[in-house]
PDB file of C-alpha atoms in Angstrom:
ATOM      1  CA  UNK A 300     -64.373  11.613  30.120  1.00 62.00           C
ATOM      2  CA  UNK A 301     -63.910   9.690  33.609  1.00 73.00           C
ATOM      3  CA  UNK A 302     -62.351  11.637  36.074  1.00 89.00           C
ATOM      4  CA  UNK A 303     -58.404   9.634  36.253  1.00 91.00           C
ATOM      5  CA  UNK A 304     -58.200  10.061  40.310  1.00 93.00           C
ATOM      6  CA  UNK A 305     -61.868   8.636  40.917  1.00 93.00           C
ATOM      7  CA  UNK A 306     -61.088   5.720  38.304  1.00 92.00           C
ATOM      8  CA  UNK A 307     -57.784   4.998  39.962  1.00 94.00           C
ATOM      9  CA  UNK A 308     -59.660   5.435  43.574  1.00 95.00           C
ATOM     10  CA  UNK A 309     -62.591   2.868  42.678  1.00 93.00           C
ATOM     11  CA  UNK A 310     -60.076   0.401  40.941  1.00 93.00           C
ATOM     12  CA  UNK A 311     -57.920   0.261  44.315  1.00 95.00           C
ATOM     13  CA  UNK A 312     -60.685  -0.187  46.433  1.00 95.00           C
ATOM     14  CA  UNK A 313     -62.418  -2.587  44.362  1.00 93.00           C
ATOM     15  CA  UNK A 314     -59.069  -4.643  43.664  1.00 92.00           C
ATOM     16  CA  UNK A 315     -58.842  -4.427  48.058  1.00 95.00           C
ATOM     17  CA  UNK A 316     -61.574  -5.665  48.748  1.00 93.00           C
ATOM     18  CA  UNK A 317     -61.689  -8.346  46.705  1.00 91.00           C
ATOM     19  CA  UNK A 318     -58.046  -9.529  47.857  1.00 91.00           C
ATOM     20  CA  UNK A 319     -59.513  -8.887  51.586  1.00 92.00           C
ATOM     21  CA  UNK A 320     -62.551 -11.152  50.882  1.00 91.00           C
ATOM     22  CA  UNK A 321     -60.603 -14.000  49.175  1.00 88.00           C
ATOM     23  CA  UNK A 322     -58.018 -13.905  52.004  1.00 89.00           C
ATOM     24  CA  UNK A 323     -60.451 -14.366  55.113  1.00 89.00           C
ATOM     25  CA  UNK A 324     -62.634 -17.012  52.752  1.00 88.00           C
ATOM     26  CA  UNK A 325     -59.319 -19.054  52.096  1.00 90.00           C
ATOM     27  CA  UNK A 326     -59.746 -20.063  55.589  1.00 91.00           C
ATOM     28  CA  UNK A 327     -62.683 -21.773  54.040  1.00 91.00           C
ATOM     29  CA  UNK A 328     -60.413 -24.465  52.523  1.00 91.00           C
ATOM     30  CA  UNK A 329     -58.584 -24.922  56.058  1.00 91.00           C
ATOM     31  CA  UNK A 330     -58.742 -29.129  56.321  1.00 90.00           C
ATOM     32  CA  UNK A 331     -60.895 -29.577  53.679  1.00 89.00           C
ATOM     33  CA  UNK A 332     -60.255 -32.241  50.888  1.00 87.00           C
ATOM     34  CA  UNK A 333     -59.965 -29.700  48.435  1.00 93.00           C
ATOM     35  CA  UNK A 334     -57.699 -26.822  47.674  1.00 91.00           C
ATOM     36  CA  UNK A 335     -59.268 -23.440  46.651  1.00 91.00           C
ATOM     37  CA  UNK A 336     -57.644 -23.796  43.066  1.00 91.00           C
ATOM     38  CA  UNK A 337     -59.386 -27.459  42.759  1.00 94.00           C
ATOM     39  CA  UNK A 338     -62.478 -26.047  44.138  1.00 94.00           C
ATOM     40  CA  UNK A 339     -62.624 -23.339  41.302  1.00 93.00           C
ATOM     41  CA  UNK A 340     -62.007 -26.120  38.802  1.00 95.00           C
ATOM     42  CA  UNK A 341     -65.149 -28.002  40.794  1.00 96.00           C
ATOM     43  CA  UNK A 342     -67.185 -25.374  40.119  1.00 94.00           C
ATOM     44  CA  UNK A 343     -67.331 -24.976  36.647  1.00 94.00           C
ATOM     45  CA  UNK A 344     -67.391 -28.735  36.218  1.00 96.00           C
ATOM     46  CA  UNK A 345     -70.340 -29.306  38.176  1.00 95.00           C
ATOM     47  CA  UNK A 346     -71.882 -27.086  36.496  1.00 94.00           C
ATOM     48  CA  UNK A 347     -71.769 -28.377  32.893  1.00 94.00           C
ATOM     49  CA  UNK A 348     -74.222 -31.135  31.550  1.00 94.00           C
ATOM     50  CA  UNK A 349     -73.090 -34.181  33.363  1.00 94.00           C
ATOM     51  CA  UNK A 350     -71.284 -32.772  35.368  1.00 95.00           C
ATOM     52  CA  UNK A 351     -68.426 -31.990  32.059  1.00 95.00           C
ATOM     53  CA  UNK A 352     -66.797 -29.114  31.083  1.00 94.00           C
ATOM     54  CA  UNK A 353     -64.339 -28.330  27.868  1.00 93.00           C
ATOM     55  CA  UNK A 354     -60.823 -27.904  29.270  1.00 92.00           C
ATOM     56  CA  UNK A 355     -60.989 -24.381  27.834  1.00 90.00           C
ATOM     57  CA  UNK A 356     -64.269 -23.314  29.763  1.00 90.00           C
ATOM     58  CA  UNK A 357     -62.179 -24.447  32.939  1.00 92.00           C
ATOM     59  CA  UNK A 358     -59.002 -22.254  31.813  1.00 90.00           C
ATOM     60  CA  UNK A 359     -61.106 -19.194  30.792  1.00 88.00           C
ATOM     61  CA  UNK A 360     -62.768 -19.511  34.278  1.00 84.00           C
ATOM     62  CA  UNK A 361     -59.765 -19.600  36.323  1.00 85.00           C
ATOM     63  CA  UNK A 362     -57.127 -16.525  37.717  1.00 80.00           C
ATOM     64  CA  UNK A 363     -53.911 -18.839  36.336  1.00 82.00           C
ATOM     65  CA  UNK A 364     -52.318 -19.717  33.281  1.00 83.00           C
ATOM     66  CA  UNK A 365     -53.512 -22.375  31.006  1.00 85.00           C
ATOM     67  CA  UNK A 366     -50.325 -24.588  31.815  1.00 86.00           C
ATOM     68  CA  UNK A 367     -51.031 -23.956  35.007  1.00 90.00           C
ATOM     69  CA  UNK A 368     -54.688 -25.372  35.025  1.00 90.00           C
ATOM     70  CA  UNK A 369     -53.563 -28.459  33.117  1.00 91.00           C
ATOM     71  CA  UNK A 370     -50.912 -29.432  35.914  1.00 94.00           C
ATOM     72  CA  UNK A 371     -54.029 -28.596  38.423  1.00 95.00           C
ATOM     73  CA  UNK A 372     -56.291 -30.664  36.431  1.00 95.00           C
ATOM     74  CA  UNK A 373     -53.345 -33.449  35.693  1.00 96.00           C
ATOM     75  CA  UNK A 374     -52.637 -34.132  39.617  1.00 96.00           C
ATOM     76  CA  UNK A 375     -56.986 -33.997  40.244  1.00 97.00           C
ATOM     77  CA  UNK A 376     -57.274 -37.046  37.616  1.00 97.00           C
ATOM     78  CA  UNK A 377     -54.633 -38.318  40.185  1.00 97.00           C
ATOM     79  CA  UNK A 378     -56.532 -37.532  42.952  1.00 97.00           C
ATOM     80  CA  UNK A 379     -59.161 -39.392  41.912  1.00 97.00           C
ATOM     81  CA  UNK A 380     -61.475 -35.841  41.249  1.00 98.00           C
ATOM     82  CA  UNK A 381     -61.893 -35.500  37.963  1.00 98.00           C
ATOM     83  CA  UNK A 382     -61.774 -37.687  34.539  1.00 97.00           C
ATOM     84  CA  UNK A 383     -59.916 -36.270  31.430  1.00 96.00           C
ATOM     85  CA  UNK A 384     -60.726 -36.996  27.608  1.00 94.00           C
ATOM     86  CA  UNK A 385     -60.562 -36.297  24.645  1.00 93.00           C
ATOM     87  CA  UNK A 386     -62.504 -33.839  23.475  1.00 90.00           C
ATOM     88  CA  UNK A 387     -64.424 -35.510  20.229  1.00 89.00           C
ATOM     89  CA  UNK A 388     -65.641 -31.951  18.941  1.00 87.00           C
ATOM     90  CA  UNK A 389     -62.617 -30.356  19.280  1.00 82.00           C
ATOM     91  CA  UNK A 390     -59.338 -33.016  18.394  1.00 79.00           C
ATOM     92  CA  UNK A 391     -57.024 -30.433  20.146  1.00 85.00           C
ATOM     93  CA  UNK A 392     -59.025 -30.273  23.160  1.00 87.00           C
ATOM     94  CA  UNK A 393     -60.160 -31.981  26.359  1.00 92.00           C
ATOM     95  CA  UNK A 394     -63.402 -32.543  28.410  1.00 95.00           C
ATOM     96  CA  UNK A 395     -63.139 -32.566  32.178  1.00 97.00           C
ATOM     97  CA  UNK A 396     -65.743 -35.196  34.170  1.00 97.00           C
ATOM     98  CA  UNK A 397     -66.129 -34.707  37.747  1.00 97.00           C
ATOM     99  CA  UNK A 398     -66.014 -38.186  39.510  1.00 97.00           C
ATOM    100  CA  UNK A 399     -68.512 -39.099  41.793  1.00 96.00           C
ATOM    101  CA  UNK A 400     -65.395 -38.515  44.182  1.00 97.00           C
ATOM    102  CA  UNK A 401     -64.904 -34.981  43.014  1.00 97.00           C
ATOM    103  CA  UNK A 402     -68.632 -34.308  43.375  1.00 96.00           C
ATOM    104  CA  UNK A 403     -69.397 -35.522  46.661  1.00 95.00           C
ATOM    105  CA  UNK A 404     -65.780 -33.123  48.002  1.00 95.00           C
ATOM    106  CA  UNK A 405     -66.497 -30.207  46.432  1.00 96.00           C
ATOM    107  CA  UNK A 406     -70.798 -30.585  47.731  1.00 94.00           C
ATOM    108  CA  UNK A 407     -69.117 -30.584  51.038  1.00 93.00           C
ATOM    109  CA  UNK A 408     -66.394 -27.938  50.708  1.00 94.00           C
ATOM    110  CA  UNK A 409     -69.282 -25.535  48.684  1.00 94.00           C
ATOM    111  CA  UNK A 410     -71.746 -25.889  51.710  1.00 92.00           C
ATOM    112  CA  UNK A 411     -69.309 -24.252  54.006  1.00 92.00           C
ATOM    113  CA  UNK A 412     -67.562 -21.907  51.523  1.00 93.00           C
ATOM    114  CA  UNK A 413     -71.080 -20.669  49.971  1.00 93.00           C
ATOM    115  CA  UNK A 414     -72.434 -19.646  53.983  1.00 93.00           C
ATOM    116  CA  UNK A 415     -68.902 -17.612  54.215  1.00 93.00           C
ATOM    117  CA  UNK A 416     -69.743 -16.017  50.977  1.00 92.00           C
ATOM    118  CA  UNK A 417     -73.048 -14.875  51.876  1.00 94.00           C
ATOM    119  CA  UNK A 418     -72.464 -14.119  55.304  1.00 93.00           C
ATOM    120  CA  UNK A 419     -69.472 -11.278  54.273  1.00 92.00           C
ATOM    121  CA  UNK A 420     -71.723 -10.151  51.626  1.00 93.00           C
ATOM    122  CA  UNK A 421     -74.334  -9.819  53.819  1.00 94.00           C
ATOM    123  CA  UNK A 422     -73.069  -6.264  54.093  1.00 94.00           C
ATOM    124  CA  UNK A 423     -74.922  -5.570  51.244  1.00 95.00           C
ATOM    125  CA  UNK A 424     -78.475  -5.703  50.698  1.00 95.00           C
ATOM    126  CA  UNK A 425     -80.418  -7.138  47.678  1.00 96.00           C
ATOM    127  CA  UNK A 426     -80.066  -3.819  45.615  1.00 96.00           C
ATOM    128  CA  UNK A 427     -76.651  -3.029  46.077  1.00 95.00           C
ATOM    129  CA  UNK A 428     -75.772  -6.791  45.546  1.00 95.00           C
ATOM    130  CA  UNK A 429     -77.852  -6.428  42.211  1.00 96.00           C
ATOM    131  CA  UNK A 430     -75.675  -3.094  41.484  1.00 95.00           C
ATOM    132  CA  UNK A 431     -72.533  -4.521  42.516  1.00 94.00           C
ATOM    133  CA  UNK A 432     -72.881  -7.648  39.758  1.00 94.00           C
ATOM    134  CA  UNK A 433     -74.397  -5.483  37.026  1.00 95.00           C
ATOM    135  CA  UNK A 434     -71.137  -3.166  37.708  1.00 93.00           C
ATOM    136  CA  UNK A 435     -68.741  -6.307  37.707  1.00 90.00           C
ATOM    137  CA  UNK A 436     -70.700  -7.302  34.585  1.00 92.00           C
ATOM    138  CA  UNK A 437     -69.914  -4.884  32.966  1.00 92.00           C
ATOM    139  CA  UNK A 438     -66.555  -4.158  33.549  1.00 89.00           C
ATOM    140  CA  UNK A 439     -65.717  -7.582  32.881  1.00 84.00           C
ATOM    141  CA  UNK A 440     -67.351  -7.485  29.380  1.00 83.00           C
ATOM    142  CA  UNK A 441     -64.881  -4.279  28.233  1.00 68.00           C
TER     143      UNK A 441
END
């Protein structure tokens, strides 16, 4: 059985850092066209096969609540970032299209944000940045 304290111990600092790193790489989004939230959304868009991702793939991906990603994703079709339709597989879903808009913003904003990224985890070398992911792996897959 795990030992309560260390469990406890690892969770805090683990939950720490992570709020330290996301805090200094907001600073990231500082005058950029995108906020961090429509970055995230971004991201897994790009991603997907022309450039398209299932409304639920976006939710699942994100650290807010599924009404909250649909007002997120509602005021980016405003915005002129993304495309929303019908999902023809799924008649209760959506599919979200990055416009070329949306593309070109978050190529810009993912240049910048990627060299922060690697630059603070540069504190790591390759084997204990192998470690670390296996670990968050598998913690996430509980």
């Amino acid at each position: 059985m795990t030992d309560r304290n260390l469990a406890i111990a690892a969770w805090e600092s683990l939950f720490r850092a992570q709020h330290e790193l996301f805090s200094e790489m907001a600073a990231d989004f500082d005058g950029s066209d995108l906020a961090q939230g429509e970055y995230d959304v971004l991201l897994t868009v790009t991603r997907g096969p022309e450039m398209t991702a299932r409304l639920r793939d976006v939710t699942q991906n994100m650290l807010i609540s599924q009404p909250s990603v649909s007002r997120l994703i509602d005021r980016m079709v405003t915005r002129g970032l993304v495309t929303k339709h019908p999902d023809p597989e799924d008649g209760r879903g959506a599919l979200i299209r990055a416009t070329d808009a949306g593309a070109r913003a978050f190529r810009r904003i993912a240049t910048i944000h990627g060299r922060s990224i690697a630059e603070r985890m540069s504190t790591l070398d390759e084997d204990e940045l192998r470690t670390l992911l296996e670990l968050t792996e598998r913690l996430r897959r509980q």
